[in-house]
Amino acid sequence: MSITSEAELQGMKRISEVVATTLKEMRNYARPGMSAREVDDFGGEVLNGFGAKSAPRLTYGFPGWTCISVNNEIAHGIPSAHKILQEGDLVNIDVSAELDGYWSDNGGSFVLGEDIHGHQPLVDASRAILYKALGQIRGGVKISEIGKLIEKEAGRAGYGVIRNLAGHGIGRKLHEAPEDILNCYERRIKTRFRTNGVVAIETFISTASNYANQAPDGWTLVGNKGGYVAQHEHTIVITDGQPVILTAANGI
């Protein structure tokens, strides 16, 4: 989507505030001993309170209001009743939704409770790399250069990236062009960011794996070499300077 009017900008701001607030409240609500379904149902209530519709449920028939991935799960984790959250778990919540014809997406990994397994450095690296990438995005910048930056910064921190997951355009649908905002350098990608474009930028920073594979449940993505992955995501409007972070209210 490209912002062409004040009405469109306000529409994107409203839905982005909704998904950001939902993510923040879900993160604050989650406690050891809760099931992922309990946390997801809480998130669904928040979305419904705003009059918003869950994007994965609306678009793909996903079995949950949000995606909740735990420990070795990378993304698209099903928020099931038998997935019980434990102290020190690496948890990722991804919230995307639609309101009045506008769509927005955000996500974040965090350590639940005390960091007894040492996941916090990975979480911190993912968040820091996202903001470093956002700081370099403006109209005219090659998308491939942002992938190069993310991959380089991950390596500098002692990690790798998931090479087959990417950020994407968003606005009038959940996924729009450009759909190839990778976490790594791909020379064949010649596309550039466009001023006033709306995109969801996300990191997938990994301790071991470099590709995501689909689990037998048909939804959950897991790493090809095991380990752990932290993800952070913001929806932004591209400008000729620093981007407008529409989902800043999530607090990541």
PDB file of C-alpha atoms in Angstrom:
ATOM      1  CA  MET A   1       0.000   0.000   0.000  1.00  0.00           C
ATOM      2  CA  SER A   2       1.082   3.534  -0.711  1.00  0.00           C
ATOM      3  CA  ILE A   3      -0.344   6.305   1.458  1.00  0.00           C
ATOM      4  CA  THR A   4      -2.063   8.824  -0.838  1.00  0.00           C
ATOM      5  CA  SER A   5      -4.369  10.683   1.562  1.00  0.00           C
ATOM      6  CA  GLU A   6      -4.757  11.735   5.183  1.00  0.00           C
ATOM      7  CA  ALA A   7      -7.722   9.352   5.478  1.00  0.00           C
ATOM      8  CA  GLU A   8      -5.517   6.408   4.502  1.00  0.00           C
ATOM      9  CA  LEU A   9      -2.839   7.443   6.970  1.00  0.00           C
ATOM     10  CA  GLN A  10      -5.380   7.715   9.779  1.00  0.00           C
ATOM     11  CA  GLY A  11      -6.856   4.332   8.839  1.00  0.00           C
ATOM     12  CA  MET A  12      -3.416   2.726   9.074  1.00  0.00           C
ATOM     13  CA  LYS A  13      -2.702   4.491  12.343  1.00  0.00           C
ATOM     14  CA  ARG A  14      -5.932   3.172  13.888  1.00  0.00           C
ATOM     15  CA  ILE A  15      -5.416  -0.493  13.004  1.00  0.00           C
ATOM     16  CA  SER A  16      -1.721  -0.283  13.881  1.00  0.00           C
ATOM     17  CA  GLU A  17      -2.584   1.085  17.316  1.00  0.00           C
ATOM     18  CA  VAL A  18      -4.996  -1.841  17.743  1.00  0.00           C
ATOM     19  CA  VAL A  19      -2.497  -4.595  16.909  1.00  0.00           C
ATOM     20  CA  ALA A  20       0.265  -2.877  18.883  1.00  0.00           C
ATOM     21  CA  THR A  21      -1.898  -2.492  21.982  1.00  0.00           C
ATOM     22  CA  THR A  22      -3.103  -6.089  21.688  1.00  0.00           C
ATOM     23  CA  LEU A  23       0.456  -7.395  21.480  1.00  0.00           C
ATOM     24  CA  LYS A  24       1.557  -5.349  24.482  1.00  0.00           C
ATOM     25  CA  GLU A  25      -1.422  -6.421  26.597  1.00  0.00           C
ATOM     26  CA  MET A  26      -0.964 -10.099  25.675  1.00  0.00           C
ATOM     27  CA  ARG A  27       2.697  -9.950  26.621  1.00  0.00           C
ATOM     28  CA  ASN A  28       1.801  -8.391  29.987  1.00  0.00           C
ATOM     29  CA  TYR A  29      -1.003 -10.913  30.548  1.00  0.00           C
ATOM     30  CA  ALA A  30       1.053 -14.071  29.904  1.00  0.00           C
ATOM     31  CA  ARG A  31       2.189 -15.991  32.995  1.00  0.00           C
ATOM     32  CA  PRO A  32       3.880 -19.356  33.604  1.00  0.00           C
ATOM     33  CA  GLY A  33       1.267 -22.084  33.890  1.00  0.00           C
ATOM     34  CA  MET A  34      -1.122 -20.493  31.398  1.00  0.00           C
ATOM     35  CA  SER A  35      -1.924 -22.248  28.171  1.00  0.00           C
ATOM     36  CA  ALA A  36      -1.237 -20.536  24.861  1.00  0.00           C
ATOM     37  CA  ARG A  37      -4.980 -20.702  24.213  1.00  0.00           C
ATOM     38  CA  GLU A  38      -5.706 -18.678  27.347  1.00  0.00           C
ATOM     39  CA  VAL A  39      -3.325 -15.964  26.198  1.00  0.00           C
ATOM     40  CA  ASP A  40      -4.736 -16.090  22.670  1.00  0.00           C
ATOM     41  CA  ASP A  41      -8.340 -15.876  23.869  1.00  0.00           C
ATOM     42  CA  PHE A  42      -7.378 -12.802  25.875  1.00  0.00           C
ATOM     43  CA  GLY A  43      -5.861 -11.296  22.727  1.00  0.00           C
ATOM     44  CA  GLY A  44      -9.002 -12.134  20.792  1.00  0.00           C
ATOM     45  CA  GLU A  45     -11.073 -10.263  23.355  1.00  0.00           C
ATOM     46  CA  VAL A  46      -8.857  -7.207  22.994  1.00  0.00           C
ATOM     47  CA  LEU A  47      -9.133  -7.276  19.196  1.00  0.00           C
ATOM     48  CA  ASN A  48     -12.893  -7.766  19.350  1.00  0.00           C
ATOM     49  CA  GLY A  49     -13.174  -4.871  21.784  1.00  0.00           C
ATOM     50  CA  PHE A  50     -11.701  -2.603  19.126  1.00  0.00           C
ATOM     51  CA  GLY A  51     -13.966  -4.082  16.432  1.00  0.00           C
ATOM     52  CA  ALA A  52     -10.937  -5.543  14.628  1.00  0.00           C
ATOM     53  CA  LYS A  53     -10.753  -8.937  12.906  1.00  0.00           C
ATOM     54  CA  SER A  54      -7.882 -11.378  13.307  1.00  0.00           C
ATOM     55  CA  ALA A  55      -5.880 -11.340  10.066  1.00  0.00           C
ATOM     56  CA  PRO A  56      -4.626 -14.961  10.115  1.00  0.00           C
ATOM     57  CA  ARG A  57      -8.084 -16.246  10.960  1.00  0.00           C
ATOM     58  CA  LEU A  58      -9.765 -14.041   8.341  1.00  0.00           C
ATOM     59  CA  THR A  59      -7.212 -14.677   5.588  1.00  0.00           C
ATOM     60  CA  TYR A  60      -6.120 -18.277   6.108  1.00  0.00           C
ATOM     61  CA  GLY A  61      -8.572 -19.847   8.540  1.00  0.00           C
ATOM     62  CA  PHE A  62      -5.801 -20.076  11.143  1.00  0.00           C
ATOM     63  CA  PRO A  63      -6.863 -21.899  14.353  1.00  0.00           C
ATOM     64  CA  GLY A  64      -6.329 -18.939  16.665  1.00  0.00           C
ATOM     65  CA  TRP A  65      -6.714 -15.188  16.953  1.00  0.00           C
ATOM     66  CA  THR A  66      -2.951 -14.705  17.018  1.00  0.00           C
ATOM     67  CA  CYS A  67       0.172 -16.785  16.454  1.00  0.00           C
ATOM     68  CA  ILE A  68       1.984 -17.904  19.620  1.00  0.00           C
ATOM     69  CA  SER A  69       5.279 -19.736  19.115  1.00  0.00           C
ATOM     70  CA  VAL A  70       7.248 -21.191  22.028  1.00  0.00           C
ATOM     71  CA  ASN A  71      10.917 -22.181  22.327  1.00  0.00           C
ATOM     72  CA  ASN A  72      11.941 -24.141  19.207  1.00  0.00           C
ATOM     73  CA  GLU A  73       8.964 -22.886  17.186  1.00  0.00           C
ATOM     74  CA  ILE A  74       9.907 -20.011  14.872  1.00  0.00           C
ATOM     75  CA  ALA A  75       6.532 -18.662  13.756  1.00  0.00           C
ATOM     76  CA  HIS A  76       2.867 -19.436  13.081  1.00  0.00           C
ATOM     77  CA  GLY A  77       2.612 -21.445  16.288  1.00  0.00           C
ATOM     78  CA  ILE A  78      -0.908 -22.661  17.063  1.00  0.00           C
ATOM     79  CA  PRO A  79      -2.169 -21.259  20.408  1.00  0.00           C
ATOM     80  CA  SER A  80      -3.448 -24.602  21.658  1.00  0.00           C
ATOM     81  CA  ALA A  81      -4.787 -25.556  25.089  1.00  0.00           C
ATOM     82  CA  HIS A  82      -2.058 -28.183  25.555  1.00  0.00           C
ATOM     83  CA  LYS A  83       0.779 -25.699  24.978  1.00  0.00           C
ATOM     84  CA  ILE A  84       1.536 -24.705  28.585  1.00  0.00           C
ATOM     85  CA  LEU A  85       3.868 -21.770  29.116  1.00  0.00           C
ATOM     86  CA  GLN A  86       6.763 -22.308  31.517  1.00  0.00           C
ATOM     87  CA  GLU A  87       9.132 -20.025  33.421  1.00  0.00           C
ATOM     88  CA  GLY A  88      11.988 -18.963  31.156  1.00  0.00           C
ATOM     89  CA  ASP A  89      10.293 -19.952  27.892  1.00  0.00           C
ATOM     90  CA  LEU A  90      11.186 -18.059  24.740  1.00  0.00           C
ATOM     91  CA  VAL A  91       7.760 -16.874  23.590  1.00  0.00           C
ATOM     92  CA  ASN A  92       6.819 -15.115  20.374  1.00  0.00           C
ATOM     93  CA  ILE A  93       3.441 -13.461  19.864  1.00  0.00           C
ATOM     94  CA  ASP A  94       2.495 -12.172  16.421  1.00  0.00           C
ATOM     95  CA  VAL A  95      -0.640 -10.047  16.116  1.00  0.00           C
ATOM     96  CA  SER A  96      -2.111  -8.913  12.806  1.00  0.00           C
ATOM     97  CA  ALA A  97      -5.619  -7.662  12.154  1.00  0.00           C
ATOM     98  CA  GLU A  98      -8.023  -5.759   9.910  1.00  0.00           C
ATOM     99  CA  LEU A  99     -10.173  -2.741  10.760  1.00  0.00           C
ATOM    100  CA  ASP A 100     -12.257  -0.674   8.312  1.00  0.00           C
ATOM    101  CA  GLY A 101     -10.403  -2.135   5.333  1.00  0.00           C
ATOM    102  CA  TYR A 102      -6.897  -1.511   6.683  1.00  0.00           C
ATOM    103  CA  TRP A 103      -4.448  -4.172   7.841  1.00  0.00           C
ATOM    104  CA  SER A 104      -1.433  -4.054  10.159  1.00  0.00           C
ATOM    105  CA  ASP A 105       1.049  -6.561  11.573  1.00  0.00           C
ATOM    106  CA  ASN A 106       3.481  -6.708  14.482  1.00  0.00           C
ATOM    107  CA  GLY A 107       5.232  -9.263  16.625  1.00  0.00           C
ATOM    108  CA  GLY A 108       7.834  -9.760  19.285  1.00  0.00           C
ATOM    109  CA  SER A 109       9.773 -12.427  21.147  1.00  0.00           C
ATOM    110  CA  PHE A 110      10.318 -12.221  24.899  1.00  0.00           C
ATOM    111  CA  VAL A 111      11.424 -14.352  27.820  1.00  0.00           C
ATOM    112  CA  LEU A 112       8.562 -15.352  30.098  1.00  0.00           C
ATOM    113  CA  GLY A 113       9.478 -14.609  33.694  1.00  0.00           C
ATOM    114  CA  GLU A 114      13.069 -15.257  34.797  1.00  0.00           C
ATOM    115  CA  ASP A 115      15.636 -15.911  32.074  1.00  0.00           C
ATOM    116  CA  ILE A 116      16.721 -19.293  33.430  1.00  0.00           C
ATOM    117  CA  HIS A 117      17.717 -20.622  29.987  1.00  0.00           C
ATOM    118  CA  GLY A 118      19.713 -17.636  28.787  1.00  0.00           C
ATOM    119  CA  HIS A 119      17.468 -16.513  25.904  1.00  0.00           C
ATOM    120  CA  GLN A 120      17.592 -12.789  26.680  1.00  0.00           C
ATOM    121  CA  PRO A 121      20.729 -11.991  24.639  1.00  0.00           C
ATOM    122  CA  LEU A 122      19.056 -13.459  21.541  1.00  0.00           C
ATOM    123  CA  VAL A 123      15.908 -11.421  22.194  1.00  0.00           C
ATOM    124  CA  ASP A 124      17.956  -8.271  22.701  1.00  0.00           C
ATOM    125  CA  ALA A 125      19.904  -8.848  19.487  1.00  0.00           C
ATOM    126  CA  SER A 126      16.745  -9.344  17.447  1.00  0.00           C
ATOM    127  CA  ARG A 127      15.204  -6.135  18.776  1.00  0.00           C
ATOM    128  CA  ALA A 128      18.380  -4.096  18.315  1.00  0.00           C
ATOM    129  CA  ILE A 129      18.873  -5.347  14.761  1.00  0.00           C
ATOM    130  CA  LEU A 130      15.282  -4.472  13.857  1.00  0.00           C
ATOM    131  CA  TYR A 131      15.776  -0.880  14.971  1.00  0.00           C
ATOM    132  CA  LYS A 132      19.115  -0.640  13.203  1.00  0.00           C
ATOM    133  CA  ALA A 133      17.408  -1.804  10.004  1.00  0.00           C
ATOM    134  CA  LEU A 134      14.506   0.613  10.447  1.00  0.00           C
ATOM    135  CA  GLY A 135      16.980   3.447  10.814  1.00  0.00           C
ATOM    136  CA  GLN A 136      18.316   2.756   7.316  1.00  0.00           C
ATOM    137  CA  ILE A 137      14.979   2.423   5.489  1.00  0.00           C
ATOM    138  CA  ARG A 138      13.861   5.334   3.347  1.00  0.00           C
ATOM    139  CA  GLY A 139      12.574   5.898  -0.158  1.00  0.00           C
ATOM    140  CA  GLY A 140      15.024   4.709  -2.822  1.00  0.00           C
ATOM    141  CA  VAL A 141      17.011   2.287  -0.632  1.00  0.00           C
ATOM    142  CA  LYS A 142      17.408  -1.196  -2.115  1.00  0.00           C
ATOM    143  CA  ILE A 143      15.499  -3.854  -0.214  1.00  0.00           C
ATOM    144  CA  SER A 144      18.472  -6.198  -0.631  1.00  0.00           C
ATOM    145  CA  GLU A 145      20.694  -3.753   1.266  1.00  0.00           C
ATOM    146  CA  ILE A 146      18.481  -4.014   4.342  1.00  0.00           C
ATOM    147  CA  GLY A 147      18.730  -7.805   4.154  1.00  0.00           C
ATOM    148  CA  LYS A 148      22.508  -7.464   3.974  1.00  0.00           C
ATOM    149  CA  LEU A 149      22.498  -5.217   7.043  1.00  0.00           C
ATOM    150  CA  ILE A 150      20.342  -7.624   9.085  1.00  0.00           C
ATOM    151  CA  GLU A 151      22.513 -10.607   8.168  1.00  0.00           C
ATOM    152  CA  LYS A 152      25.732  -8.726   8.920  1.00  0.00           C
ATOM    153  CA  GLU A 153      24.494  -7.476  12.301  1.00  0.00           C
ATOM    154  CA  ALA A 154      23.275 -10.943  13.260  1.00  0.00           C
ATOM    155  CA  GLY A 155      26.696 -12.393  12.483  1.00  0.00           C
ATOM    156  CA  ARG A 156      28.398  -9.634  14.435  1.00  0.00           C
ATOM    157  CA  ALA A 157      26.275 -10.589  17.455  1.00  0.00           C
ATOM    158  CA  GLY A 158      27.154 -14.276  17.061  1.00  0.00           C
ATOM    159  CA  TYR A 159      23.926 -15.393  15.412  1.00  0.00           C
ATOM    160  CA  GLY A 160      22.505 -16.253  12.016  1.00  0.00           C
ATOM    161  CA  VAL A 161      19.242 -15.496  10.214  1.00  0.00           C
ATOM    162  CA  ILE A 162      16.339 -17.467   8.789  1.00  0.00           C
ATOM    163  CA  ARG A 163      16.798 -17.025   5.056  1.00  0.00           C
ATOM    164  CA  ASN A 164      13.343 -18.033   3.780  1.00  0.00           C
ATOM    165  CA  LEU A 165      11.161 -15.792   5.947  1.00  0.00           C
ATOM    166  CA  ALA A 166      10.622 -12.146   5.104  1.00  0.00           C
ATOM    167  CA  GLY A 167       8.896  -8.887   5.858  1.00  0.00           C
ATOM    168  CA  HIS A 168       6.291  -7.680   3.392  1.00  0.00           C
ATOM    169  CA  GLY A 169       4.108  -4.914   2.131  1.00  0.00           C
ATOM    170  CA  ILE A 170       0.801  -4.434   3.946  1.00  0.00           C
ATOM    171  CA  GLY A 171      -2.164  -2.090   4.083  1.00  0.00           C
ATOM    172  CA  ARG A 172      -5.166  -3.203   2.062  1.00  0.00           C
ATOM    173  CA  LYS A 173      -4.302  -6.878   2.568  1.00  0.00           C
ATOM    174  CA  LEU A 174      -2.180  -8.789   5.039  1.00  0.00           C
ATOM    175  CA  HIS A 175       0.514  -9.493   2.456  1.00  0.00           C
ATOM    176  CA  GLU A 176       1.208  -7.144  -0.435  1.00  0.00           C
ATOM    177  CA  ALA A 177       4.176  -6.252  -2.601  1.00  0.00           C
ATOM    178  CA  PRO A 178       7.024  -6.112  -1.861  1.00  0.00           C
ATOM    179  CA  GLU A 179       6.974  -9.661  -0.449  1.00  0.00           C
ATOM    180  CA  ASP A 180      10.735 -10.189  -0.399  1.00  0.00           C
ATOM    181  CA  ILE A 181      12.090  -8.113   2.496  1.00  0.00           C
ATOM    182  CA  LEU A 182      14.497 -10.853   3.514  1.00  0.00           C
ATOM    183  CA  ASN A 183      16.851 -11.093   6.499  1.00  0.00           C
ATOM    184  CA  CYS A 184      19.751 -11.808   4.161  1.00  0.00           C
ATOM    185  CA  TYR A 185      21.359 -10.445   1.007  1.00  0.00           C
ATOM    186  CA  GLU A 186      19.879 -11.629  -2.283  1.00  0.00           C
ATOM    187  CA  ARG A 187      21.484  -9.951  -5.277  1.00  0.00           C
ATOM    188  CA  ARG A 188      18.596 -10.860  -7.591  1.00  0.00           C
ATOM    189  CA  ILE A 189      16.255  -8.584  -5.621  1.00  0.00           C
ATOM    190  CA  LYS A 190      16.433  -5.199  -7.325  1.00  0.00           C
ATOM    191  CA  THR A 191      13.341  -3.652  -5.746  1.00  0.00           C
ATOM    192  CA  ARG A 192      13.677  -0.410  -3.806  1.00  0.00           C
ATOM    193  CA  PHE A 193      11.628   0.954  -0.940  1.00  0.00           C
ATOM    194  CA  ARG A 194       9.163   3.604  -2.091  1.00  0.00           C
ATOM    195  CA  THR A 195       8.359   6.776  -0.215  1.00  0.00           C
ATOM    196  CA  ASN A 196       4.853   6.590   1.353  1.00  0.00           C
ATOM    197  CA  GLY A 197       4.829   2.806   1.052  1.00  0.00           C
ATOM    198  CA  VAL A 198       3.644   0.725   4.018  1.00  0.00           C
ATOM    199  CA  VAL A 199       5.651  -2.354   4.952  1.00  0.00           C
ATOM    200  CA  ALA A 200       6.036  -4.777   7.842  1.00  0.00           C
ATOM    201  CA  ILE A 201       9.721  -5.216   8.683  1.00  0.00           C
ATOM    202  CA  GLU A 202      10.697  -8.241  10.755  1.00  0.00           C
ATOM    203  CA  THR A 203      13.848  -9.914  12.001  1.00  0.00           C
ATOM    204  CA  PHE A 204      14.361 -13.673  12.390  1.00  0.00           C
ATOM    205  CA  ILE A 205      17.601 -14.032  14.350  1.00  0.00           C
ATOM    206  CA  SER A 206      18.761 -17.598  14.936  1.00  0.00           C
ATOM    207  CA  THR A 207      21.142 -19.562  17.147  1.00  0.00           C
ATOM    208  CA  ALA A 208      21.468 -22.543  14.777  1.00  0.00           C
ATOM    209  CA  SER A 209      18.978 -22.873  11.914  1.00  0.00           C
ATOM    210  CA  ASN A 210      19.030 -20.958   8.647  1.00  0.00           C
ATOM    211  CA  TYR A 211      15.783 -22.165   7.076  1.00  0.00           C
ATOM    212  CA  ALA A 212      12.255 -22.617   8.406  1.00  0.00           C
ATOM    213  CA  ASN A 213      10.332 -25.802   7.672  1.00  0.00           C
ATOM    214  CA  GLN A 214       6.647 -26.527   8.194  1.00  0.00           C
ATOM    215  CA  ALA A 215       5.791 -28.867  11.047  1.00  0.00           C
ATOM    216  CA  PRO A 216       3.321 -31.768  10.605  1.00  0.00           C
ATOM    217  CA  ASP A 217       0.459 -29.644  12.006  1.00  0.00           C
ATOM    218  CA  GLY A 218       0.458 -27.701   8.713  1.00  0.00           C
ATOM    219  CA  TRP A 219       1.037 -24.301  10.367  1.00  0.00           C
ATOM    220  CA  THR A 220       3.960 -24.124  12.758  1.00  0.00           C
ATOM    221  CA  LEU A 221       7.402 -23.275  11.366  1.00  0.00           C
ATOM    222  CA  VAL A 222      10.481 -24.887  12.923  1.00  0.00           C
ATOM    223  CA  GLY A 223      14.182 -24.596  12.179  1.00  0.00           C
ATOM    224  CA  ASN A 224      16.047 -26.979   9.900  1.00  0.00           C
ATOM    225  CA  LYS A 225      18.914 -27.294  12.391  1.00  0.00           C
ATOM    226  CA  GLY A 226      17.133 -26.773  15.693  1.00  0.00           C
ATOM    227  CA  GLY A 227      18.085 -24.049  18.122  1.00  0.00           C
ATOM    228  CA  TYR A 228      16.090 -20.921  18.850  1.00  0.00           C
ATOM    229  CA  VAL A 229      14.878 -17.910  16.873  1.00  0.00           C
ATOM    230  CA  ALA A 230      13.802 -14.471  18.069  1.00  0.00           C
ATOM    231  CA  GLN A 231      11.543 -12.270  15.931  1.00  0.00           C
ATOM    232  CA  HIS A 232      10.530  -8.628  16.201  1.00  0.00           C
ATOM    233  CA  GLU A 233       8.279  -6.765  13.772  1.00  0.00           C
ATOM    234  CA  HIS A 234       6.936  -3.281  13.172  1.00  0.00           C
ATOM    235  CA  THR A 235       4.623  -1.889  10.500  1.00  0.00           C
ATOM    236  CA  ILE A 236       6.023   1.374   9.149  1.00  0.00           C
ATOM    237  CA  VAL A 237       5.390   4.108   6.605  1.00  0.00           C
ATOM    238  CA  ILE A 238       8.470   4.807   4.471  1.00  0.00           C
ATOM    239  CA  THR A 239       9.512   8.451   4.153  1.00  0.00           C
ATOM    240  CA  ASP A 240      12.471  10.314   2.678  1.00  0.00           C
ATOM    241  CA  GLY A 241      13.963  10.310   6.184  1.00  0.00           C
ATOM    242  CA  GLN A 242      13.269   8.172   9.237  1.00  0.00           C
ATOM    243  CA  PRO A 243      10.214   5.915   8.859  1.00  0.00           C
ATOM    244  CA  VAL A 244       6.992   6.412  10.788  1.00  0.00           C
ATOM    245  CA  ILE A 245       6.669   3.388  13.115  1.00  0.00           C
ATOM    246  CA  LEU A 246       2.921   2.823  13.155  1.00  0.00           C
ATOM    247  CA  THR A 247       3.061   0.009  15.734  1.00  0.00           C
ATOM    248  CA  ALA A 248       5.310   1.832  18.230  1.00  0.00           C
ATOM    249  CA  ALA A 249       2.692   1.393  20.980  1.00  0.00           C
ATOM    250  CA  ASN A 250       3.643  -2.291  21.335  1.00  0.00           C
ATOM    251  CA  GLY A 251       6.658  -1.212  23.363  1.00  0.00           C
ATOM    252  CA  ILE A 252       9.186  -3.569  21.782  1.00  0.00           C
TER     253      ILE A 252
END
